[in-house]
Amino acid sequence: VENPPKDAYQIEKWKDFFSQFGHVTALTMAIDNEDLVRALIERRALMYQLRQLLPPNTEFDKQHIDAMVEQAQQLIWWQKLMGQYSGEQLKEEILKLNERIMELSQNQ
């Protein structure tokens, strides 16, 4: 929900509201941190792209990005042509986002 009322901090009221549409398993409130949430989503997307470059049946470990990059397959010419990031490029972007996420987290 974007731009809820300023006084909408009661989790139970939100749970009741969403329950009218079905079962609510979990509910998290994120107040005034759109930039942080966007950075987290972008980082997850980049990690997914890196995972796609790994050989089949390779377990992805987000705590060891360097090791994941070492295992990443090289891009094929058409992937480069389409602007897909290499493992190294993904690592650089992920590290930049990690710094941004840390900054945004400390500002909360």
mmCIF file of the C-alpha atoms, coordinates in Angstrom:
data_MODEL
# 
_entry.id   MODEL 
# 
loop_
_atom_site.group_PDB 
_atom_site.id 
_atom_site.type_symbol 
_atom_site.label_atom_id 
_atom_site.label_alt_id 
_atom_site.label_comp_id 
_atom_site.label_asym_id 
_atom_site.label_entity_id 
_atom_site.label_seq_id 
_atom_site.pdbx_PDB_ins_code 
_atom_site.Cartn_x 
_atom_site.Cartn_y 
_atom_site.Cartn_z 
_atom_site.occupancy 
_atom_site.B_iso_or_equiv 
_atom_site.pdbx_formal_charge 
_atom_site.auth_seq_id 
_atom_site.auth_comp_id 
_atom_site.auth_asym_id 
_atom_site.auth_atom_id 
_atom_site.pdbx_PDB_model_num 
ATOM 1   C CA . VAL A 1 1   ? 0.000   0.000   0.000   1.00 0.00 ? 1   VAL A CA 1 
ATOM 2   C CA . GLU A 1 2   ? 1.536   3.269   -1.039  1.00 0.00 ? 2   GLU A CA 1 
ATOM 3   C CA . ASN A 1 3   ? 0.941   6.461   0.914   1.00 0.00 ? 3   ASN A CA 1 
ATOM 4   C CA . PRO A 1 4   ? -1.231  5.118   3.742   1.00 0.00 ? 4   PRO A CA 1 
ATOM 5   C CA . PRO A 1 5   ? -2.641  7.607   6.250   1.00 0.00 ? 5   PRO A CA 1 
ATOM 6   C CA . LYS A 1 6   ? 0.008   9.068   8.565   1.00 0.00 ? 6   LYS A CA 1 
ATOM 7   C CA . ASP A 1 7   ? -1.582  7.420   11.620  1.00 0.00 ? 7   ASP A CA 1 
ATOM 8   C CA . ALA A 1 8   ? -1.814  3.920   10.092  1.00 0.00 ? 8   ALA A CA 1 
ATOM 9   C CA . TYR A 1 9   ? 0.621   2.141   12.438  1.00 0.00 ? 9   TYR A CA 1 
ATOM 10  C CA . GLN A 1 10  ? -1.629  -0.531  13.944  1.00 0.00 ? 10  GLN A CA 1 
ATOM 11  C CA . ILE A 1 11  ? -0.690  -3.926  12.514  1.00 0.00 ? 11  ILE A CA 1 
ATOM 12  C CA . GLU A 1 12  ? -3.946  -5.569  13.655  1.00 0.00 ? 12  GLU A CA 1 
ATOM 13  C CA . LYS A 1 13  ? -6.041  -3.099  11.657  1.00 0.00 ? 13  LYS A CA 1 
ATOM 14  C CA . TRP A 1 14  ? -3.969  -3.817  8.541   1.00 0.00 ? 14  TRP A CA 1 
ATOM 15  C CA . LYS A 1 15  ? -4.274  -7.562  9.142   1.00 0.00 ? 15  LYS A CA 1 
ATOM 16  C CA . ASP A 1 16  ? -8.052  -7.219  9.458   1.00 0.00 ? 16  ASP A CA 1 
ATOM 17  C CA . PHE A 1 17  ? -8.156  -5.167  6.269   1.00 0.00 ? 17  PHE A CA 1 
ATOM 18  C CA . PHE A 1 18  ? -6.111  -7.648  4.211   1.00 0.00 ? 18  PHE A CA 1 
ATOM 19  C CA . SER A 1 19  ? -7.954  -10.648 5.698   1.00 0.00 ? 19  SER A CA 1 
ATOM 20  C CA . GLN A 1 20  ? -11.043 -9.687  3.742   1.00 0.00 ? 20  GLN A CA 1 
ATOM 21  C CA . PHE A 1 21  ? -9.149  -10.808 0.624   1.00 0.00 ? 21  PHE A CA 1 
ATOM 22  C CA . GLY A 1 22  ? -7.916  -14.116 2.082   1.00 0.00 ? 22  GLY A CA 1 
ATOM 23  C CA . HIS A 1 23  ? -5.606  -15.635 4.683   1.00 0.00 ? 23  HIS A CA 1 
ATOM 24  C CA . VAL A 1 24  ? -2.808  -13.355 5.923   1.00 0.00 ? 24  VAL A CA 1 
ATOM 25  C CA . THR A 1 25  ? 0.316   -15.338 6.783   1.00 0.00 ? 25  THR A CA 1 
ATOM 26  C CA . ALA A 1 26  ? 2.623   -12.443 7.580   1.00 0.00 ? 26  ALA A CA 1 
ATOM 27  C CA . LEU A 1 27  ? 2.494   -8.690  7.605   1.00 0.00 ? 27  LEU A CA 1 
ATOM 28  C CA . THR A 1 28  ? 5.392   -6.256  7.668   1.00 0.00 ? 28  THR A CA 1 
ATOM 29  C CA . MET A 1 29  ? 5.098   -2.508  7.923   1.00 0.00 ? 29  MET A CA 1 
ATOM 30  C CA . ALA A 1 30  ? 7.699   -0.366  6.235   1.00 0.00 ? 30  ALA A CA 1 
ATOM 31  C CA . ILE A 1 31  ? 7.219   3.279   7.060   1.00 0.00 ? 31  ILE A CA 1 
ATOM 32  C CA . ASP A 1 32  ? 8.767   6.009   4.918   1.00 0.00 ? 32  ASP A CA 1 
ATOM 33  C CA . ASN A 1 33  ? 11.556  3.878   3.481   1.00 0.00 ? 33  ASN A CA 1 
ATOM 34  C CA . GLU A 1 34  ? 10.697  3.593   -0.183  1.00 0.00 ? 34  GLU A CA 1 
ATOM 35  C CA . ASP A 1 35  ? 14.320  4.173   -1.221  1.00 0.00 ? 35  ASP A CA 1 
ATOM 36  C CA . LEU A 1 36  ? 15.527  1.347   1.017   1.00 0.00 ? 36  LEU A CA 1 
ATOM 37  C CA . VAL A 1 37  ? 12.876  -1.042  -0.252  1.00 0.00 ? 37  VAL A CA 1 
ATOM 38  C CA . ARG A 1 38  ? 13.694  -0.162  -3.876  1.00 0.00 ? 38  ARG A CA 1 
ATOM 39  C CA . ALA A 1 39  ? 17.411  -0.764  -3.259  1.00 0.00 ? 39  ALA A CA 1 
ATOM 40  C CA . LEU A 1 40  ? 16.664  -4.132  -1.660  1.00 0.00 ? 40  LEU A CA 1 
ATOM 41  C CA . ILE A 1 41  ? 14.477  -5.131  -4.607  1.00 0.00 ? 41  ILE A CA 1 
ATOM 42  C CA . GLU A 1 42  ? 17.128  -4.046  -7.103  1.00 0.00 ? 42  GLU A CA 1 
ATOM 43  C CA . ARG A 1 43  ? 19.812  -6.010  -5.238  1.00 0.00 ? 43  ARG A CA 1 
ATOM 44  C CA . ARG A 1 44  ? 17.612  -9.104  -5.217  1.00 0.00 ? 44  ARG A CA 1 
ATOM 45  C CA . ALA A 1 45  ? 17.094  -8.769  -8.975  1.00 0.00 ? 45  ALA A CA 1 
ATOM 46  C CA . LEU A 1 46  ? 20.851  -8.500  -9.555  1.00 0.00 ? 46  LEU A CA 1 
ATOM 47  C CA . MET A 1 47  ? 21.488  -11.541 -7.385  1.00 0.00 ? 47  MET A CA 1 
ATOM 48  C CA . TYR A 1 48  ? 18.881  -13.441 -9.377  1.00 0.00 ? 48  TYR A CA 1 
ATOM 49  C CA . GLN A 1 49  ? 20.704  -12.482 -12.583 1.00 0.00 ? 49  GLN A CA 1 
ATOM 50  C CA . LEU A 1 50  ? 23.983  -13.716 -11.091 1.00 0.00 ? 50  LEU A CA 1 
ATOM 51  C CA . ARG A 1 51  ? 22.306  -16.968 -10.071 1.00 0.00 ? 51  ARG A CA 1 
ATOM 52  C CA . GLN A 1 52  ? 21.217  -17.427 -13.678 1.00 0.00 ? 52  GLN A CA 1 
ATOM 53  C CA . LEU A 1 53  ? 24.862  -17.303 -14.791 1.00 0.00 ? 53  LEU A CA 1 
ATOM 54  C CA . LEU A 1 54  ? 25.855  -20.204 -12.538 1.00 0.00 ? 54  LEU A CA 1 
ATOM 55  C CA . PRO A 1 55  ? 26.190  -23.741 -13.892 1.00 0.00 ? 55  PRO A CA 1 
ATOM 56  C CA . PRO A 1 56  ? 23.150  -25.981 -13.317 1.00 0.00 ? 56  PRO A CA 1 
ATOM 57  C CA . ASN A 1 57  ? 22.792  -27.407 -9.786  1.00 0.00 ? 57  ASN A CA 1 
ATOM 58  C CA . THR A 1 58  ? 25.187  -24.836 -8.294  1.00 0.00 ? 58  THR A CA 1 
ATOM 59  C CA . GLU A 1 59  ? 23.950  -23.648 -4.943  1.00 0.00 ? 59  GLU A CA 1 
ATOM 60  C CA . PHE A 1 60  ? 23.836  -19.859 -4.724  1.00 0.00 ? 60  PHE A CA 1 
ATOM 61  C CA . ASP A 1 61  ? 25.456  -18.325 -1.642  1.00 0.00 ? 61  ASP A CA 1 
ATOM 62  C CA . LYS A 1 62  ? 24.740  -14.607 -1.327  1.00 0.00 ? 62  LYS A CA 1 
ATOM 63  C CA . GLN A 1 63  ? 27.307  -14.341 1.479   1.00 0.00 ? 63  GLN A CA 1 
ATOM 64  C CA . HIS A 1 64  ? 30.131  -15.297 -0.925  1.00 0.00 ? 64  HIS A CA 1 
ATOM 65  C CA . ILE A 1 65  ? 29.551  -13.195 -4.038  1.00 0.00 ? 65  ILE A CA 1 
ATOM 66  C CA . ASP A 1 66  ? 33.207  -13.480 -5.120  1.00 0.00 ? 66  ASP A CA 1 
ATOM 67  C CA . ALA A 1 67  ? 32.943  -17.274 -5.254  1.00 0.00 ? 67  ALA A CA 1 
ATOM 68  C CA . MET A 1 68  ? 29.699  -17.021 -7.186  1.00 0.00 ? 68  MET A CA 1 
ATOM 69  C CA . VAL A 1 69  ? 31.307  -14.681 -9.738  1.00 0.00 ? 69  VAL A CA 1 
ATOM 70  C CA . GLU A 1 70  ? 34.210  -17.094 -10.192 1.00 0.00 ? 70  GLU A CA 1 
ATOM 71  C CA . GLN A 1 71  ? 31.739  -19.845 -11.060 1.00 0.00 ? 71  GLN A CA 1 
ATOM 72  C CA . ALA A 1 72  ? 29.609  -17.663 -13.337 1.00 0.00 ? 72  ALA A CA 1 
ATOM 73  C CA . GLN A 1 73  ? 29.515  -18.634 -16.984 1.00 0.00 ? 73  GLN A CA 1 
ATOM 74  C CA . GLN A 1 74  ? 30.876  -16.191 -19.523 1.00 0.00 ? 74  GLN A CA 1 
ATOM 75  C CA . LEU A 1 75  ? 28.307  -14.255 -21.511 1.00 0.00 ? 75  LEU A CA 1 
ATOM 76  C CA . ILE A 1 76  ? 27.581  -15.349 -25.057 1.00 0.00 ? 76  ILE A CA 1 
ATOM 77  C CA . TRP A 1 77  ? 27.889  -12.671 -27.761 1.00 0.00 ? 77  TRP A CA 1 
ATOM 78  C CA . TRP A 1 78  ? 24.141  -12.111 -28.008 1.00 0.00 ? 78  TRP A CA 1 
ATOM 79  C CA . GLN A 1 79  ? 23.864  -11.672 -24.224 1.00 0.00 ? 79  GLN A CA 1 
ATOM 80  C CA . LYS A 1 80  ? 26.493  -8.950  -24.426 1.00 0.00 ? 80  LYS A CA 1 
ATOM 81  C CA . LEU A 1 81  ? 24.662  -7.412  -27.363 1.00 0.00 ? 81  LEU A CA 1 
ATOM 82  C CA . MET A 1 82  ? 21.453  -7.339  -25.312 1.00 0.00 ? 82  MET A CA 1 
ATOM 83  C CA . GLY A 1 83  ? 23.286  -5.488  -22.520 1.00 0.00 ? 83  GLY A CA 1 
ATOM 84  C CA . GLN A 1 84  ? 23.228  -8.305  -19.987 1.00 0.00 ? 84  GLN A CA 1 
ATOM 85  C CA . TYR A 1 85  ? 25.675  -7.844  -17.112 1.00 0.00 ? 85  TYR A CA 1 
ATOM 86  C CA . SER A 1 86  ? 28.612  -10.211 -16.693 1.00 0.00 ? 86  SER A CA 1 
ATOM 87  C CA . GLY A 1 87  ? 29.306  -11.781 -13.310 1.00 0.00 ? 87  GLY A CA 1 
ATOM 88  C CA . GLU A 1 88  ? 31.902  -9.088  -12.549 1.00 0.00 ? 88  GLU A CA 1 
ATOM 89  C CA . GLN A 1 89  ? 29.535  -6.286  -13.518 1.00 0.00 ? 89  GLN A CA 1 
ATOM 90  C CA . LEU A 1 90  ? 26.794  -7.784  -11.362 1.00 0.00 ? 90  LEU A CA 1 
ATOM 91  C CA . LYS A 1 91  ? 29.205  -8.015  -8.435  1.00 0.00 ? 91  LYS A CA 1 
ATOM 92  C CA . GLU A 1 92  ? 30.142  -4.331  -8.800  1.00 0.00 ? 92  GLU A CA 1 
ATOM 93  C CA . GLU A 1 93  ? 26.484  -3.285  -8.879  1.00 0.00 ? 93  GLU A CA 1 
ATOM 94  C CA . ILE A 1 94  ? 25.612  -5.523  -5.919  1.00 0.00 ? 94  ILE A CA 1 
ATOM 95  C CA . LEU A 1 95  ? 28.470  -4.048  -3.861  1.00 0.00 ? 95  LEU A CA 1 
ATOM 96  C CA . LYS A 1 96  ? 27.328  -0.496  -4.701  1.00 0.00 ? 96  LYS A CA 1 
ATOM 97  C CA . LEU A 1 97  ? 23.809  -1.389  -3.632  1.00 0.00 ? 97  LEU A CA 1 
ATOM 98  C CA . ASN A 1 98  ? 25.096  -2.968  -0.412  1.00 0.00 ? 98  ASN A CA 1 
ATOM 99  C CA . GLU A 1 99  ? 26.701  0.362   0.481   1.00 0.00 ? 99  GLU A CA 1 
ATOM 100 C CA . ARG A 1 100 ? 23.530  2.258   -0.424  1.00 0.00 ? 100 ARG A CA 1 
ATOM 101 C CA . ILE A 1 101 ? 21.417  -0.137  1.643   1.00 0.00 ? 101 ILE A CA 1 
ATOM 102 C CA . MET A 1 102 ? 23.710  0.338   4.638   1.00 0.00 ? 102 MET A CA 1 
ATOM 103 C CA . GLU A 1 103 ? 23.436  4.125   4.303   1.00 0.00 ? 103 GLU A CA 1 
ATOM 104 C CA . LEU A 1 104 ? 19.668  4.017   4.026   1.00 0.00 ? 104 LEU A CA 1 
ATOM 105 C CA . SER A 1 105 ? 19.382  1.567   6.929   1.00 0.00 ? 105 SER A CA 1 
ATOM 106 C CA . GLN A 1 106 ? 21.358  3.862   9.216   1.00 0.00 ? 106 GLN A CA 1 
ATOM 107 C CA . ASN A 1 107 ? 19.193  6.834   8.276   1.00 0.00 ? 107 ASN A CA 1 
ATOM 108 C CA . GLN A 1 108 ? 16.021  5.118   9.490   1.00 0.00 ? 108 GLN A CA 1 
# 
